[in-house]
Amino acid sequence: MILCIAFATTAYAHGVAEGDQGYIEQTSGPQIIAFLYLGAKHMVTGYDHLLFLFGVIFFVYRLKHVAAYVTLFAIGHSTTLLAGVLLGTNISSYAVDAIIGLSVVYKALDNLGAYQRWFGFQPNTKAAVLIFGFFHGFGLATKLQEFSLSPDGLLINLISFNVGVEIGQFLALGAILIAMGYWRRTASFSRHAFSANVALMIAGFMLFGYQLTGYYVA
């Protein structure tokens, strides 16, 4: 299933559908409801986000710990989404999205216990989620900067978009947690946890390779 998601159309990987792009460029003034919808749609269809979050909560069982990780990710994502657009940073979206692919690889390796075996220590998982959250938000910011955004109502629209992203994250994460809850109660979870994270790592490398190719051929 993870590989099928990774092979899905790349138009949604931190991208914006063509119809939505036209709306974004033509709108002027505060459009709160519309940007809430666009933000939620981005998260629900953003498989790079979902793969990373899947890896983050894979071995997290208590809801308060899930909430802590998701909050850190949201802080990072929100900060760079807003700052990236408002400050007009100019970095290749392919380069940022390649790092996002590596964030999936990083988390899969973490779940596999690779860092303890290779280096003899466990990196701070909360710090990693926050740092990669910055890159995930910055990835979308680089895409939005490619559009002709009206300055009229820009801040309100960006905030609305970001709130929509968090709503979409909540909905997507809820579905993932329900599925994981059922899976964890079966014997197959312990049998296939290793292979699932290997598949997650491969998906991350595929995302990284695709974006790196785009960087050099663009």
mmCIF file of C-alpha atoms in Angstrom:
data_model
loop_
_atom_site.group_PDB
_atom_site.id
_atom_site.type_symbol
_atom_site.label_atom_id
_atom_site.label_comp_id
_atom_site.label_asym_id
_atom_site.label_seq_id
_atom_site.Cartn_x
_atom_site.Cartn_y
_atom_site.Cartn_z
ATOM 1 C CA MET A 1 0.000 0.000 0.000
ATOM 2 C CA ILE A 2 2.807 2.412 0.853
ATOM 3 C CA LEU A 3 4.448 1.861 -2.529
ATOM 4 C CA CYS A 4 1.160 2.430 -4.331
ATOM 5 C CA ILE A 5 0.817 5.771 -2.573
ATOM 6 C CA ALA A 6 4.352 6.723 -3.545
ATOM 7 C CA PHE A 7 3.657 5.873 -7.198
ATOM 8 C CA ALA A 8 0.473 7.968 -7.223
ATOM 9 C CA THR A 9 0.394 11.134 -9.287
ATOM 10 C CA THR A 10 3.167 13.487 -8.239
ATOM 11 C CA ALA A 11 0.983 16.521 -8.824
ATOM 12 C CA TYR A 12 -0.103 16.478 -5.206
ATOM 13 C CA ALA A 13 3.310 16.232 -3.577
ATOM 14 C CA HIS A 14 3.420 19.724 -2.152
ATOM 15 C CA GLY A 15 1.771 20.812 -5.362
ATOM 16 C CA VAL A 16 -1.539 22.487 -6.062
ATOM 17 C CA ALA A 17 -4.082 21.153 -8.556
ATOM 18 C CA GLU A 18 -4.416 23.176 -11.765
ATOM 19 C CA GLY A 19 -7.941 24.371 -10.970
ATOM 20 C CA ASP A 20 -6.953 25.385 -7.457
ATOM 21 C CA GLN A 21 -3.892 27.190 -8.828
ATOM 22 C CA GLY A 22 -6.067 29.285 -11.099
ATOM 23 C CA TYR A 23 -8.333 30.178 -8.204
ATOM 24 C CA ILE A 24 -5.407 31.142 -5.984
ATOM 25 C CA GLU A 25 -3.984 33.458 -8.624
ATOM 26 C CA GLN A 26 -7.301 35.102 -9.472
ATOM 27 C CA THR A 27 -8.633 35.680 -5.974
ATOM 28 C CA SER A 28 -8.217 38.975 -4.153
ATOM 29 C CA GLY A 29 -9.073 39.901 -0.601
ATOM 30 C CA PRO A 30 -9.759 37.573 2.334
ATOM 31 C CA GLN A 31 -11.185 34.220 1.213
ATOM 32 C CA ILE A 32 -11.215 32.313 4.491
ATOM 33 C CA ILE A 33 -13.489 29.375 3.643
ATOM 34 C CA ALA A 34 -11.892 28.764 0.262
ATOM 35 C CA PHE A 35 -8.366 28.719 1.682
ATOM 36 C CA LEU A 36 -9.448 26.501 4.586
ATOM 37 C CA TYR A 37 -10.660 23.998 2.000
ATOM 38 C CA LEU A 38 -7.493 24.266 -0.094
ATOM 39 C CA GLY A 39 -5.304 23.720 2.966
ATOM 40 C CA ALA A 40 -7.254 20.669 4.109
ATOM 41 C CA LYS A 41 -7.196 19.243 0.577
ATOM 42 C CA HIS A 42 -3.435 19.696 0.399
ATOM 43 C CA MET A 43 -2.835 17.708 3.566
ATOM 44 C CA VAL A 44 -5.277 14.895 2.801
ATOM 45 C CA THR A 45 -3.755 14.383 -0.668
ATOM 46 C CA GLY A 46 -0.155 15.100 0.404
ATOM 47 C CA TYR A 47 1.207 11.569 0.601
ATOM 48 C CA ASP A 48 4.689 12.775 1.574
ATOM 49 C CA HIS A 49 3.180 14.317 4.720
ATOM 50 C CA LEU A 50 1.148 11.202 5.399
ATOM 51 C CA LEU A 51 4.070 8.826 4.934
ATOM 52 C CA PHE A 52 6.141 10.845 7.396
ATOM 53 C CA LEU A 53 3.321 10.991 9.961
ATOM 54 C CA PHE A 54 2.717 7.254 9.491
ATOM 55 C CA GLY A 55 6.353 6.662 10.389
ATOM 56 C CA VAL A 56 6.197 9.049 13.347
ATOM 57 C CA ILE A 57 3.251 7.336 15.026
ATOM 58 C CA PHE A 58 4.126 3.781 13.994
ATOM 59 C CA PHE A 59 5.422 2.772 17.437
ATOM 60 C CA VAL A 60 3.642 5.509 19.439
ATOM 61 C CA TYR A 61 0.742 4.022 21.391
ATOM 62 C CA ARG A 62 -0.411 6.696 23.851
ATOM 63 C CA LEU A 63 -2.572 9.501 22.521
ATOM 64 C CA LYS A 64 -0.786 12.160 24.566
ATOM 65 C CA HIS A 65 2.498 11.183 22.926
ATOM 66 C CA VAL A 66 0.875 11.205 19.480
ATOM 67 C CA ALA A 67 -0.478 14.680 20.252
ATOM 68 C CA ALA A 68 2.979 15.888 21.295
ATOM 69 C CA TYR A 69 4.612 14.747 18.055
ATOM 70 C CA VAL A 70 1.802 16.083 15.876
ATOM 71 C CA THR A 71 1.935 19.430 17.682
ATOM 72 C CA LEU A 72 5.671 19.738 17.059
ATOM 73 C CA PHE A 73 5.159 18.857 13.396
ATOM 74 C CA ALA A 74 2.362 21.430 13.134
ATOM 75 C CA ILE A 75 4.518 24.144 14.719
ATOM 76 C CA GLY A 76 7.326 23.484 12.271
ATOM 77 C CA HIS A 77 5.012 23.202 9.281
ATOM 78 C CA SER A 78 3.079 26.364 10.145
ATOM 79 C CA THR A 79 6.170 28.464 10.818
ATOM 80 C CA THR A 80 7.890 27.891 7.502
ATOM 81 C CA LEU A 81 4.689 27.909 5.465
ATOM 82 C CA LEU A 82 3.898 31.442 6.639
ATOM 83 C CA ALA A 83 7.466 32.743 6.820
ATOM 84 C CA GLY A 84 8.479 31.259 3.492
ATOM 85 C CA VAL A 85 5.717 33.043 1.566
ATOM 86 C CA LEU A 86 5.725 36.331 3.492
ATOM 87 C CA LEU A 87 9.516 36.706 3.410
ATOM 88 C CA GLY A 88 9.746 35.696 -0.241
ATOM 89 C CA THR A 89 12.474 33.084 0.197
ATOM 90 C CA ASN A 90 13.605 31.664 -3.120
ATOM 91 C CA ILE A 91 14.809 28.056 -2.999
ATOM 92 C CA SER A 92 14.146 25.248 -5.464
ATOM 93 C CA SER A 93 11.013 23.336 -4.539
ATOM 94 C CA TYR A 94 12.671 20.169 -5.868
ATOM 95 C CA ALA A 95 15.543 20.532 -3.400
ATOM 96 C CA VAL A 96 13.187 21.029 -0.465
ATOM 97 C CA ASP A 97 10.934 18.153 -1.514
ATOM 98 C CA ALA A 98 14.000 15.902 -1.872
ATOM 99 C CA ILE A 99 14.789 16.602 1.788
ATOM 100 C CA ILE A 100 11.170 15.789 2.629
ATOM 101 C CA GLY A 101 11.666 12.413 0.939
ATOM 102 C CA LEU A 102 14.704 11.891 3.125
ATOM 103 C CA SER A 103 12.611 12.732 6.194
ATOM 104 C CA VAL A 104 10.545 9.641 5.426
ATOM 105 C CA VAL A 105 13.739 7.592 5.071
ATOM 106 C CA TYR A 106 15.059 9.002 8.354
ATOM 107 C CA LYS A 107 11.934 8.049 10.276
ATOM 108 C CA ALA A 108 11.794 4.557 8.792
ATOM 109 C CA LEU A 109 15.425 3.947 9.798
ATOM 110 C CA ASP A 110 14.656 5.310 13.255
ATOM 111 C CA ASN A 111 11.776 2.846 13.600
ATOM 112 C CA LEU A 112 14.113 0.050 12.526
ATOM 113 C CA GLY A 113 16.572 0.972 15.290
ATOM 114 C CA ALA A 114 19.312 1.695 12.769
ATOM 115 C CA TYR A 115 20.859 4.654 14.570
ATOM 116 C CA GLN A 116 21.378 2.757 17.803
ATOM 117 C CA ARG A 117 23.020 -0.113 15.945
ATOM 118 C CA TRP A 118 25.146 2.074 13.687
ATOM 119 C CA PHE A 119 26.116 4.915 16.011
ATOM 120 C CA GLY A 120 25.290 3.664 19.482
ATOM 121 C CA PHE A 121 22.821 6.421 20.367
ATOM 122 C CA GLN A 122 19.220 7.414 19.769
ATOM 123 C CA PRO A 123 18.647 10.853 18.178
ATOM 124 C CA ASN A 124 16.069 13.080 19.829
ATOM 125 C CA THR A 125 12.860 12.053 18.065
ATOM 126 C CA LYS A 126 10.913 15.163 19.054
ATOM 127 C CA ALA A 127 13.629 17.470 17.745
ATOM 128 C CA ALA A 128 13.719 15.501 14.491
ATOM 129 C CA VAL A 129 9.945 15.816 14.025
ATOM 130 C CA LEU A 130 10.127 19.581 14.613
ATOM 131 C CA ILE A 131 13.063 20.065 12.244
ATOM 132 C CA PHE A 132 11.495 18.019 9.478
ATOM 133 C CA GLY A 133 8.231 19.858 10.104
ATOM 134 C CA PHE A 134 10.069 23.028 9.073
ATOM 135 C CA PHE A 135 11.024 21.416 5.765
ATOM 136 C CA HIS A 136 7.509 20.095 5.124
ATOM 137 C CA GLY A 137 6.032 23.572 5.555
ATOM 138 C CA PHE A 138 8.785 25.177 3.530
ATOM 139 C CA GLY A 139 8.108 22.742 0.697
ATOM 140 C CA LEU A 140 4.587 24.079 0.251
ATOM 141 C CA ALA A 141 5.792 27.666 0.651
ATOM 142 C CA THR A 142 8.149 27.229 -2.308
ATOM 143 C CA LYS A 143 5.202 26.061 -4.430
ATOM 144 C CA LEU A 144 2.957 28.943 -3.400
ATOM 145 C CA GLN A 145 5.698 31.412 -4.283
ATOM 146 C CA GLU A 146 5.483 30.249 -7.897
ATOM 147 C CA PHE A 147 1.967 31.732 -8.090
ATOM 148 C CA SER A 148 0.912 35.350 -8.479
ATOM 149 C CA LEU A 149 -0.584 35.851 -5.026
ATOM 150 C CA SER A 150 -2.540 39.039 -4.412
ATOM 151 C CA PRO A 151 -1.179 41.046 -1.461
ATOM 152 C CA ASP A 152 -4.778 42.002 -0.596
ATOM 153 C CA GLY A 153 -5.780 39.657 2.216
ATOM 154 C CA LEU A 154 -2.628 37.577 1.793
ATOM 155 C CA LEU A 155 -1.904 37.115 5.511
ATOM 156 C CA ILE A 156 -5.483 36.138 6.348
ATOM 157 C CA ASN A 157 -5.607 33.726 3.425
ATOM 158 C CA LEU A 158 -2.293 32.156 4.398
ATOM 159 C CA ILE A 159 -3.436 31.715 7.991
ATOM 160 C CA SER A 160 -6.713 30.204 6.753
ATOM 161 C CA PHE A 161 -4.789 27.886 4.462
ATOM 162 C CA ASN A 162 -2.576 26.818 7.350
ATOM 163 C CA VAL A 163 -5.562 26.163 9.602
ATOM 164 C CA GLY A 164 -7.026 24.067 6.789
ATOM 165 C CA VAL A 165 -3.771 22.102 6.614
ATOM 166 C CA GLU A 166 -4.052 21.315 10.316
ATOM 167 C CA ILE A 167 -7.697 20.264 9.907
ATOM 168 C CA GLY A 168 -6.679 17.967 7.068
ATOM 169 C CA GLN A 169 -3.843 16.625 9.189
ATOM 170 C CA PHE A 170 -6.255 15.853 12.014
ATOM 171 C CA LEU A 171 -8.626 13.995 9.668
ATOM 172 C CA ALA A 172 -5.858 12.039 7.944
ATOM 173 C CA LEU A 173 -4.131 11.191 11.204
ATOM 174 C CA GLY A 174 -7.414 10.029 12.695
ATOM 175 C CA ALA A 175 -7.868 7.561 9.837
ATOM 176 C CA ILE A 176 -4.267 6.359 10.200
ATOM 177 C CA LEU A 177 -4.668 5.868 13.968
ATOM 178 C CA ILE A 178 -7.882 3.876 13.516
ATOM 179 C CA ALA A 179 -6.224 1.608 10.948
ATOM 180 C CA MET A 180 -3.112 1.240 13.098
ATOM 181 C CA GLY A 181 -5.240 0.450 16.149
ATOM 182 C CA TYR A 182 -6.867 -2.482 14.383
ATOM 183 C CA TRP A 183 -3.564 -3.674 12.935
ATOM 184 C CA ARG A 184 -1.756 -3.547 16.285
ATOM 185 C CA ARG A 185 -4.334 -5.900 17.783
ATOM 186 C CA THR A 186 -3.460 -8.604 15.276
ATOM 187 C CA ALA A 187 -0.489 -10.976 15.250
ATOM 188 C CA SER A 188 0.541 -9.664 11.837
ATOM 189 C CA PHE A 189 1.703 -6.347 13.325
ATOM 190 C CA SER A 190 4.716 -7.857 15.081
ATOM 191 C CA ARG A 191 5.421 -10.074 12.070
ATOM 192 C CA HIS A 192 5.287 -7.295 9.493
ATOM 193 C CA ALA A 193 6.405 -4.188 11.404
ATOM 194 C CA PHE A 194 9.946 -4.568 10.098
ATOM 195 C CA SER A 195 8.900 -5.057 6.466
ATOM 196 C CA ALA A 196 6.430 -2.165 6.694
ATOM 197 C CA ASN A 197 9.216 0.203 7.715
ATOM 198 C CA VAL A 198 11.499 -1.158 4.999
ATOM 199 C CA ALA A 199 8.711 -0.363 2.511
ATOM 200 C CA LEU A 200 8.391 3.091 4.085
ATOM 201 C CA MET A 201 12.119 3.655 3.651
ATOM 202 C CA ILE A 202 11.955 2.582 -0.001
ATOM 203 C CA ALA A 203 9.049 4.951 -0.609
ATOM 204 C CA GLY A 204 11.098 7.781 0.911
ATOM 205 C CA PHE A 205 14.042 7.006 -1.348
ATOM 206 C CA MET A 206 11.697 6.969 -4.344
ATOM 207 C CA LEU A 207 10.372 10.407 -3.428
ATOM 208 C CA PHE A 208 13.924 11.639 -2.929
ATOM 209 C CA GLY A 209 15.060 10.257 -6.287
ATOM 210 C CA TYR A 210 12.106 11.715 -8.156
ATOM 211 C CA GLN A 211 12.624 15.195 -6.711
ATOM 212 C CA LEU A 212 16.393 15.057 -7.200
ATOM 213 C CA THR A 213 15.853 14.154 -10.857
ATOM 214 C CA GLY A 214 13.499 17.102 -11.209
ATOM 215 C CA TYR A 215 16.099 19.385 -9.643
ATOM 216 C CA TYR A 216 18.737 18.516 -12.234
ATOM 217 C CA VAL A 217 16.502 18.422 -15.318
ATOM 218 C CA ALA A 218 14.333 21.447 -14.515
#
